[in-house]
GROMACS .gro file of N, CA, C and O in nm:
model
  292
    1UNK      N    1  -0.487  -1.307  -1.323
    1UNK     CA    2  -0.452  -1.343  -1.459
    1UNK      C    3  -0.318  -1.279  -1.493
    1UNK      O    4  -0.297  -1.161  -1.470
    2UNK      N    5  -0.229  -1.356  -1.550
    2UNK     CA    6  -0.098  -1.307  -1.588
    2UNK      C    7  -0.108  -1.229  -1.719
    2UNK      O    8  -0.195  -1.255  -1.802
    3UNK      N    9  -0.016  -1.136  -1.737
    3UNK     CA   10  -0.017  -1.055  -1.859
    3UNK      C   11   0.015  -1.137  -1.983
    3UNK      O   12  -0.030  -1.105  -2.092
    4UNK      N   13   0.092  -1.245  -1.968
    4UNK     CA   14   0.125  -1.328  -2.083
    4UNK      C   15   0.002  -1.399  -2.138
    4UNK      O   16  -0.005  -1.427  -2.257
    5UNK      N   17  -0.096  -1.428  -2.053
    5UNK     CA   18  -0.216  -1.499  -2.095
    5UNK      C   19  -0.328  -1.406  -2.137
    5UNK      O   20  -0.430  -1.452  -2.187
    6UNK      N   21  -0.311  -1.276  -2.115
    6UNK     CA   22  -0.418  -1.180  -2.142
    6UNK      C   23  -0.420  -1.141  -2.291
    6UNK      O   24  -0.313  -1.121  -2.351
    7UNK      N   25  -0.538  -1.131  -2.351
    7UNK     CA   26  -0.545  -1.088  -2.492
    7UNK      C   27  -0.492  -0.946  -2.508
    7UNK      O   28  -0.496  -0.864  -2.417
    8UNK      N   29  -0.440  -0.918  -2.627
    8UNK     CA   30  -0.378  -0.788  -2.654
    8UNK      C   31  -0.477  -0.673  -2.635
    8UNK      O   32  -0.439  -0.568  -2.583
    9UNK      N   33  -0.601  -0.690  -2.673
    9UNK     CA   34  -0.698  -0.579  -2.661
    9UNK      C   35  -0.725  -0.545  -2.515
    9UNK      O   36  -0.748  -0.430  -2.481
   10UNK      N   37  -0.719  -0.645  -2.426
   10UNK     CA   38  -0.737  -0.619  -2.284
   10UNK      C   39  -0.619  -0.538  -2.229
   10UNK      O   40  -0.637  -0.449  -2.147
   11UNK      N   41  -0.499  -0.572  -2.274
   11UNK     CA   42  -0.382  -0.496  -2.233
   11UNK      C   43  -0.391  -0.352  -2.280
   11UNK      O   44  -0.358  -0.259  -2.207
   12UNK      N   45  -0.435  -0.333  -2.404
   12UNK     CA   46  -0.448  -0.198  -2.457
   12UNK      C   47  -0.550  -0.116  -2.378
   12UNK      O   48  -0.524   0.000  -2.342
   13UNK      N   49  -0.665  -0.176  -2.350
   13UNK     CA   50  -0.768  -0.104  -2.276
   13UNK      C   51  -0.725  -0.072  -2.134
   13UNK      O   52  -0.747   0.039  -2.084
   14UNK      N   53  -0.659  -0.167  -2.068
   14UNK     CA   54  -0.611  -0.141  -1.931
   14UNK      C   55  -0.501  -0.036  -1.931
   14UNK      O   56  -0.492   0.046  -1.840
   15UNK      N   57  -0.417  -0.038  -2.031
   15UNK     CA   58  -0.311   0.061  -2.040
   15UNK      C   59  -0.366   0.201  -2.063
   15UNK      O   60  -0.320   0.298  -2.001
   16UNK      N   61  -0.465   0.213  -2.150
   16UNK     CA   62  -0.527   0.344  -2.175
   16UNK      C   63  -0.596   0.394  -2.050
   16UNK      O   64  -0.585   0.512  -2.015
   17UNK      N   65  -0.668   0.306  -1.981
   17UNK     CA   66  -0.737   0.347  -1.859
   17UNK      C   67  -0.637   0.390  -1.751
   17UNK      O   68  -0.658   0.491  -1.683
   18UNK      N   69  -0.529   0.317  -1.737
   18UNK     CA   70  -0.429   0.349  -1.636
   18UNK      C   71  -0.362   0.484  -1.667
   18UNK      O   72  -0.344   0.567  -1.577
   19UNK      N   73  -0.328   0.507  -1.792
   19UNK     CA   74  -0.266   0.634  -1.830
   19UNK      C   75  -0.365   0.750  -1.813
   19UNK      O   76  -0.325   0.860  -1.771
   20UNK      N   77  -0.493   0.727  -1.841
   20UNK     CA   78  -0.593   0.832  -1.823
   20UNK      C   79  -0.611   0.867  -1.676
   20UNK      O   80  -0.624   0.986  -1.641
   21UNK      N   81  -0.608   0.768  -1.589
   21UNK     CA   82  -0.617   0.794  -1.445
   21UNK      C   83  -0.496   0.874  -1.398
   21UNK      O   84  -0.509   0.969  -1.321
   22UNK      N   85  -0.378   0.837  -1.445
   22UNK     CA   86  -0.258   0.911  -1.409
   22UNK      C   87  -0.263   1.055  -1.457
   22UNK      O   88  -0.225   1.147  -1.385
   23UNK      N   89  -0.310   1.076  -1.579
   23UNK     CA   90  -0.322   1.212  -1.631
   23UNK      C   91  -0.424   1.292  -1.551
   23UNK      O   92  -0.403   1.412  -1.524
   24UNK      N   93  -0.532   1.229  -1.511
   24UNK     CA   94  -0.633   1.298  -1.431
   24UNK      C   95  -0.577   1.340  -1.296
   24UNK      O   96  -0.606   1.450  -1.246
   25UNK      N   97  -0.493   1.255  -1.236
   25UNK     CA   98  -0.432   1.290  -1.108
   25UNK      C   99  -0.340   1.411  -1.123
   25UNK      O  100  -0.335   1.498  -1.036
   26UNK      N  101  -0.269   1.418  -1.234
   26UNK     CA  102  -0.177   1.529  -1.255
   26UNK      C  103  -0.246   1.659  -1.294
   26UNK      O  104  -0.200   1.768  -1.260
   27UNK      N  105  -0.358   1.650  -1.365
   27UNK     CA  106  -0.425   1.768  -1.418
   27UNK      C  107  -0.530   1.824  -1.322
   27UNK      O  108  -0.559   1.944  -1.324
   28UNK      N  109  -0.584   1.742  -1.236
   28UNK     CA  110  -0.699   1.779  -1.154
   28UNK      C  111  -0.677   1.886  -1.047
   28UNK      O  112  -0.768   1.965  -1.022
   29UNK      N  113  -0.564   1.893  -0.978
   29UNK     CA  114  -0.552   1.984  -0.864
   29UNK      C  115  -0.589   2.131  -0.889
   29UNK      O  116  -0.655   2.191  -0.804
   30UNK      N  117  -0.555   2.193  -0.999
   30UNK     CA  118  -0.594   2.333  -1.017
   30UNK      C  119  -0.745   2.354  -1.025
   30UNK      O  120  -0.794   2.464  -1.001
   31UNK      N  121  -0.820   2.251  -1.058
   31UNK     CA  122  -0.964   2.263  -1.075
   31UNK      C  123  -1.043   2.229  -0.949
   31UNK      O  124  -1.165   2.236  -0.949
   32UNK      N  125  -0.975   2.191  -0.843
   32UNK     CA  126  -1.043   2.153  -0.718
   32UNK      C  127  -1.065   2.276  -0.631
   32UNK      O  128  -0.979   2.362  -0.621
   33UNK      N  129  -1.180   2.282  -0.569
   33UNK     CA  130  -1.214   2.396  -0.484
   33UNK      C  131  -1.165   2.379  -0.341
   33UNK      O  132  -1.126   2.475  -0.277
   34UNK      N  133  -1.167   2.259  -0.291
   34UNK     CA  134  -1.126   2.232  -0.154
   34UNK      C  135  -0.974   2.233  -0.142
   34UNK      O  136  -0.904   2.160  -0.214
   35UNK      N  137  -0.922   2.314  -0.051
   35UNK     CA  138  -0.777   2.324  -0.033
   35UNK      C  139  -0.718   2.193   0.020
   35UNK      O  140  -0.609   2.153  -0.021
   36UNK      N  141  -0.790   2.126   0.111
   36UNK     CA  142  -0.740   2.001   0.166
   36UNK      C  143  -0.731   1.892   0.059
   36UNK      O  144  -0.633   1.819   0.051
   37UNK      N  145  -0.835   1.883  -0.022
   37UNK     CA  146  -0.836   1.783  -0.128
   37UNK      C  147  -0.730   1.816  -0.233
   37UNK      O  148  -0.660   1.727  -0.283
   38UNK      N  149  -0.715   1.943  -0.265
   38UNK     CA  150  -0.614   1.985  -0.361
   38UNK      C  151  -0.474   1.947  -0.312
   38UNK      O  152  -0.392   1.897  -0.388
   39UNK      N  153  -0.447   1.972  -0.183
   39UNK     CA  154  -0.316   1.938  -0.127
   39UNK      C  155  -0.292   1.787  -0.129
   39UNK      O  156  -0.180   1.742  -0.158
   40UNK      N  157  -0.396   1.710  -0.102
   40UNK     CA  158  -0.382   1.564  -0.103
   40UNK      C  159  -0.352   1.512  -0.243
   40UNK      O  160  -0.267   1.425  -0.262
   41UNK      N  161  -0.422   1.565  -0.342
   41UNK     CA  162  -0.401   1.518  -0.479
   41UNK      C  163  -0.267   1.568  -0.533
   41UNK      O  164  -0.198   1.495  -0.605
   42UNK      N  165  -0.226   1.688  -0.497
   42UNK     CA  166  -0.095   1.736  -0.540
   42UNK      C  167   0.017   1.653  -0.480
   42UNK      O  168   0.120   1.632  -0.542
   43UNK      N  169  -0.005   1.605  -0.359
   43UNK     CA  170   0.095   1.520  -0.294
   43UNK      C  171   0.108   1.384  -0.359
   43UNK      O  172   0.207   1.313  -0.340
   44UNK      N  173   0.012   1.344  -0.438
   44UNK     CA  174   0.016   1.213  -0.503
   44UNK      C  175   0.058   1.224  -0.650
   44UNK      O  176   0.025   1.139  -0.731
   45UNK      N  177   0.133   1.327  -0.683
   45UNK     CA  178   0.179   1.346  -0.821
   45UNK      C  179   0.268   1.231  -0.867
   45UNK      O  180   0.261   1.189  -0.984
   46UNK      N  181   0.348   1.176  -0.776
   46UNK     CA  182   0.435   1.064  -0.813
   46UNK      C  183   0.351   0.942  -0.854
   46UNK      O  184   0.388   0.869  -0.947
   47UNK      N  185   0.238   0.923  -0.788
   47UNK     CA  186   0.148   0.813  -0.825
   47UNK      C  187   0.092   0.836  -0.965
   47UNK      O  188   0.076   0.742  -1.043
   48UNK      N  189   0.061   0.961  -0.997
   48UNK     CA  190   0.012   0.994  -1.131
   48UNK      C  191   0.115   0.961  -1.238
   48UNK      O  192   0.082   0.903  -1.342
   49UNK      N  193   0.240   0.999  -1.214
   49UNK     CA  194   0.346   0.968  -1.310
   49UNK      C  195   0.368   0.817  -1.322
   49UNK      O  196   0.391   0.766  -1.432
   50UNK      N  197   0.359   0.747  -1.210
   50UNK     CA  198   0.374   0.601  -1.213
   50UNK      C  199   0.261   0.538  -1.294
   50UNK      O  200   0.283   0.446  -1.374
   51UNK      N  201   0.139   0.586  -1.275
   51UNK     CA  202   0.024   0.532  -1.350
   51UNK      C  203   0.041   0.557  -1.500
   51UNK      O  204   0.008   0.470  -1.582
   52UNK      N  205   0.092   0.674  -1.536
   52UNK     CA  206   0.116   0.701  -1.679
   52UNK      C  207   0.223   0.608  -1.733
   52UNK      O  208   0.208   0.553  -1.844
   53UNK      N  209   0.330   0.587  -1.658
   53UNK     CA  210   0.437   0.498  -1.705
   53UNK      C  211   0.387   0.354  -1.720
   53UNK      O  212   0.416   0.288  -1.821
   54UNK      N  213   0.311   0.306  -1.624
   54UNK     CA  214   0.257   0.170  -1.633
   54UNK      C  215   0.157   0.160  -1.749
   54UNK      O  216   0.155   0.060  -1.822
   55UNK      N  217   0.076   0.264  -1.768
   55UNK     CA  218  -0.019   0.264  -1.879
   55UNK      C  219   0.051   0.259  -2.013
   55UNK      O  220   0.011   0.184  -2.103
   56UNK      N  221   0.158   0.336  -2.028
   56UNK     CA  222   0.234   0.335  -2.154
   56UNK      C  223   0.298   0.197  -2.175
   56UNK      O  224   0.300   0.145  -2.288
   57UNK      N  225   0.350   0.139  -2.068
   57UNK     CA  226   0.409   0.005  -2.080
   57UNK      C  227   0.306  -0.099  -2.121
   57UNK      O  228   0.333  -0.184  -2.206
   58UNK      N  229   0.187  -0.092  -2.063
   58UNK     CA  230   0.082  -0.188  -2.099
   58UNK      C  231   0.037  -0.169  -2.244
   58UNK      O  232   0.014  -0.267  -2.316
   59UNK      N  233   0.023  -0.045  -2.287
   59UNK     CA  234  -0.016  -0.019  -2.426
   59UNK      C  235   0.093  -0.070  -2.520
   59UNK      O  236   0.064  -0.133  -2.622
   60UNK      N  237   0.219  -0.044  -2.487
   60UNK     CA  238   0.328  -0.092  -2.571
   60UNK      C  239   0.335  -0.243  -2.579
   60UNK      O  240   0.352  -0.301  -2.687
   61UNK      N  241   0.318  -0.308  -2.465
   61UNK     CA  242   0.320  -0.455  -2.464
   61UNK      C  243   0.199  -0.512  -2.538
   61UNK      O  244   0.212  -0.611  -2.612
   62UNK      N  245   0.084  -0.449  -2.520
   62UNK     CA  246  -0.035  -0.495  -2.592
   62UNK      C  247  -0.021  -0.479  -2.742
   62UNK      O  248  -0.063  -0.566  -2.819
   63UNK      N  249   0.038  -0.367  -2.785
   63UNK     CA  250   0.059  -0.345  -2.928
   63UNK      C  251   0.160  -0.445  -2.983
   63UNK      O  252   0.141  -0.500  -3.092
   64UNK      N  253   0.267  -0.469  -2.908
   64UNK     CA  254   0.367  -0.567  -2.951
   64UNK      C  255   0.307  -0.707  -2.959
   64UNK      O  256   0.330  -0.780  -3.056
   65UNK      N  257   0.230  -0.742  -2.858
   65UNK     CA  258   0.169  -0.875  -2.854
   65UNK      C  259   0.066  -0.890  -2.965
   65UNK      O  260   0.052  -0.996  -3.025
   66UNK      N  261  -0.007  -0.783  -2.994
   66UNK     CA  262  -0.106  -0.788  -3.100
   66UNK      C  263  -0.045  -0.804  -3.239
   66UNK      O  264  -0.101  -0.869  -3.326
   67UNK      N  265   0.072  -0.745  -3.260
   67UNK     CA  266   0.139  -0.758  -3.389
   67UNK      C  267   0.210  -0.892  -3.401
   67UNK      O  268   0.220  -0.948  -3.509
   68UNK      N  269   0.263  -0.944  -3.290
   68UNK     CA  270   0.344  -1.066  -3.294
   68UNK      C  271   0.258  -1.191  -3.312
   68UNK      O  272   0.298  -1.285  -3.380
   69UNK      N  273   0.142  -1.193  -3.250
   69UNK     CA  274   0.058  -1.314  -3.254
   69UNK      C  275  -0.050  -1.300  -3.362
   69UNK      O  276  -0.109  -1.194  -3.378
   70UNK      N  277  -0.074  -1.406  -3.435
   70UNK     CA  278  -0.184  -1.401  -3.531
   70UNK      C  279  -0.319  -1.396  -3.459
   70UNK      O  280  -0.332  -1.444  -3.347
   71UNK      N  281  -0.417  -1.338  -3.522
   71UNK     CA  282  -0.550  -1.324  -3.461
   71UNK      C  283  -0.617  -1.460  -3.452
   71UNK      O  284  -0.622  -1.536  -3.548
   72UNK      N  285  -0.668  -1.491  -3.333
   72UNK     CA  286  -0.742  -1.616  -3.311
   72UNK      C  287  -0.890  -1.583  -3.310
   72UNK      O  288  -0.934  -1.488  -3.248
   73UNK      N  289  -0.967  -1.664  -3.377
   73UNK     CA  290  -1.112  -1.640  -3.382
   73UNK      C  291  -1.186  -1.759  -3.332
   73UNK      O  292  -1.155  -1.867  -3.333
   0.00000   0.00000   0.00000
């Protein structure tokens, strides 16, 4: 499904979920007990930042689309 055809609330929810996953990737390493897992997650910090950026973009586009289009019922 293309983003242009997706309802604004779906974009908002996907954006929030994507940003939350990115934040979890960035915040989680200090709380992990396994050194191997901690090193693997710390190495994927760029993916966390990318997920946050994509999440913010989706939330912004969803908010813009929600304000621009009248509500269909």
